[in-house]
């Protein structure tokens, strides 16, 4: 174990142990939840903490997927002034823990029995060397499609059963003069679509070989060429103004009936809900055709940084405890579009898409098809993720044909390993 981590862990343990006695202060929270649906969900957390006398010092850094937030975080830590709590994903959490930058939540985790209720797949990112270092607030998943029901009804389109059916459906929408696919041209959004597309082209074992095991043969294979061909097909169904569009504006196109489909993680549902839309009535949700049975997941967690102020440490422990409460996990995730990060939360308050998401998460965990999202930092470290982003986005923007893209992908990942 890293000596620096051990020293800091011991220090943090002492402090959190005495947190009860400490006067709770404010929490400064760095996050990237700035869209309408995200902000509504964040308010659930703010209100919960404020109800416990913990003040909220907001540090939003806009930019879906969190890349800009992570850049800001690095600058803050380098300046010796880390925020108290930071929204973080997957391997980024483990990297900060390895640097010895994170506090230790073992006391609160033990007192509340987190080990028994947080799924193993999440614990893999919430613990470092056996110690709890972050509090998981949700489980999102990326291989979803969001569809405008009125458009589908008007054009007589059923929920597509497979990839070819999806292409036929998009063609029908385009022929009717509407935008078939609402897309935001940003690297992380293309990578998010790629999660579902790679699954649809190659299945879960292929996805694991390529993105988790970084098998060079899988990365450069004919199956990967097929995945890139599917991405080119998707591009042909986007409107010509997709470049640079934020993901929530793409969601709004589906919400407003300008576009039929969006491939996006279930944070998109937060936008529909925030706009007062109901699943089954206004929109439908289904897995990227060809990917059903597999869940590519990402879990937003709040990592607590080592801070010196005792009040701030007390507030960190209280915030972690609030996040993990079953009632909060239900209230928050209903608004966010995600599902709870613990297995014992009732599904009563969730809508149809949320209930499906909860049931599919549990089934995928049992069958070995719950797999970390490449696009959202749960398959590999940031260097590898960014190398994949670059190739996927260059291909999407016409720089490479599918064969060259698969070759470049294998080379780029090998260089980043
Ligand atoms: C993801 C994050 C979600 C959502 C999304 C778009 O990385 O896990 O909670 O915020 O980015 O911003």
PDB file of N, CA and C in Angstrom, residues 66 121 130 185 198 201 204 254 371 390 401 404:
ATOM      1  N   UNK A  66     -18.008  15.723 -17.447  1.00  0.00           N
ATOM      2  CA  UNK A  66     -17.129  16.117 -16.357  1.00  0.00           C
ATOM      3  C   UNK A  66     -15.668  16.393 -16.676  1.00  0.00           C
ATOM      4  N   UNK A 121     -19.884  -3.966  -7.877  1.00  0.00           N
ATOM      5  CA  UNK A 121     -19.362  -3.226  -9.035  1.00  0.00           C
ATOM      6  C   UNK A 121     -19.101  -1.767  -8.674  1.00  0.00           C
ATOM      7  N   UNK A 130      -9.190  -1.414   0.358  1.00  0.00           N
ATOM      8  CA  UNK A 130     -10.096  -1.872   1.409  1.00  0.00           C
ATOM      9  C   UNK A 130     -10.754  -0.765   2.215  1.00  0.00           C
ATOM     10  N   UNK A 185     -22.533  17.167 -30.945  1.00  0.00           N
ATOM     11  CA  UNK A 185     -21.197  16.830 -31.414  1.00  0.00           C
ATOM     12  C   UNK A 185     -20.108  17.244 -30.449  1.00  0.00           C
ATOM     13  N   UNK A 198     -20.914  -0.348 -29.777  1.00  0.00           N
ATOM     14  CA  UNK A 198     -19.951  -1.470 -29.693  1.00  0.00           C
ATOM     15  C   UNK A 198     -20.638  -2.707 -29.112  1.00  0.00           C
ATOM     16  N   UNK A 201     -22.790  -4.191 -31.802  1.00  0.00           N
ATOM     17  CA  UNK A 201     -22.035  -4.839 -32.876  1.00  0.00           C
ATOM     18  C   UNK A 201     -21.360  -6.126 -32.398  1.00  0.00           C
ATOM     19  N   UNK A 204     -21.474  -8.318 -25.138  1.00  0.00           N
ATOM     20  CA  UNK A 204     -20.759  -7.959 -23.900  1.00  0.00           C
ATOM     21  C   UNK A 204     -19.327  -8.485 -23.807  1.00  0.00           C
ATOM     22  N   UNK A 254     -35.745  16.124 -28.731  1.00  0.00           N
ATOM     23  CA  UNK A 254     -36.668  14.986 -28.643  1.00  0.00           C
ATOM     24  C   UNK A 254     -37.893  15.380 -27.813  1.00  0.00           C
ATOM     25  N   UNK A 371     -21.308  -3.936 -16.923  1.00  0.00           N
ATOM     26  CA  UNK A 371     -19.935  -3.626 -17.366  1.00  0.00           C
ATOM     27  C   UNK A 371     -19.699  -2.123 -17.276  1.00  0.00           C
ATOM     28  N   UNK A 390     -10.557  10.397 -28.789  1.00  0.00           N
ATOM     29  CA  UNK A 390      -9.960  11.101 -29.938  1.00  0.00           C
ATOM     30  C   UNK A 390     -10.253  10.372 -31.248  1.00  0.00           C
ATOM     31  N   UNK A 401     -11.985   6.534 -42.390  1.00  0.00           N
ATOM     32  CA  UNK A 401     -13.038   5.560 -42.692  1.00  0.00           C
ATOM     33  C   UNK A 401     -13.020   4.515 -41.564  1.00  0.00           C
ATOM     34  N   UNK A 404      -9.723   2.382 -41.108  1.00  0.00           N
ATOM     35  CA  UNK A 404      -8.624   3.164 -40.527  1.00  0.00           C
ATOM     36  C   UNK A 404      -8.913   3.465 -39.053  1.00  0.00           C
TER      37      UNK A 404
END
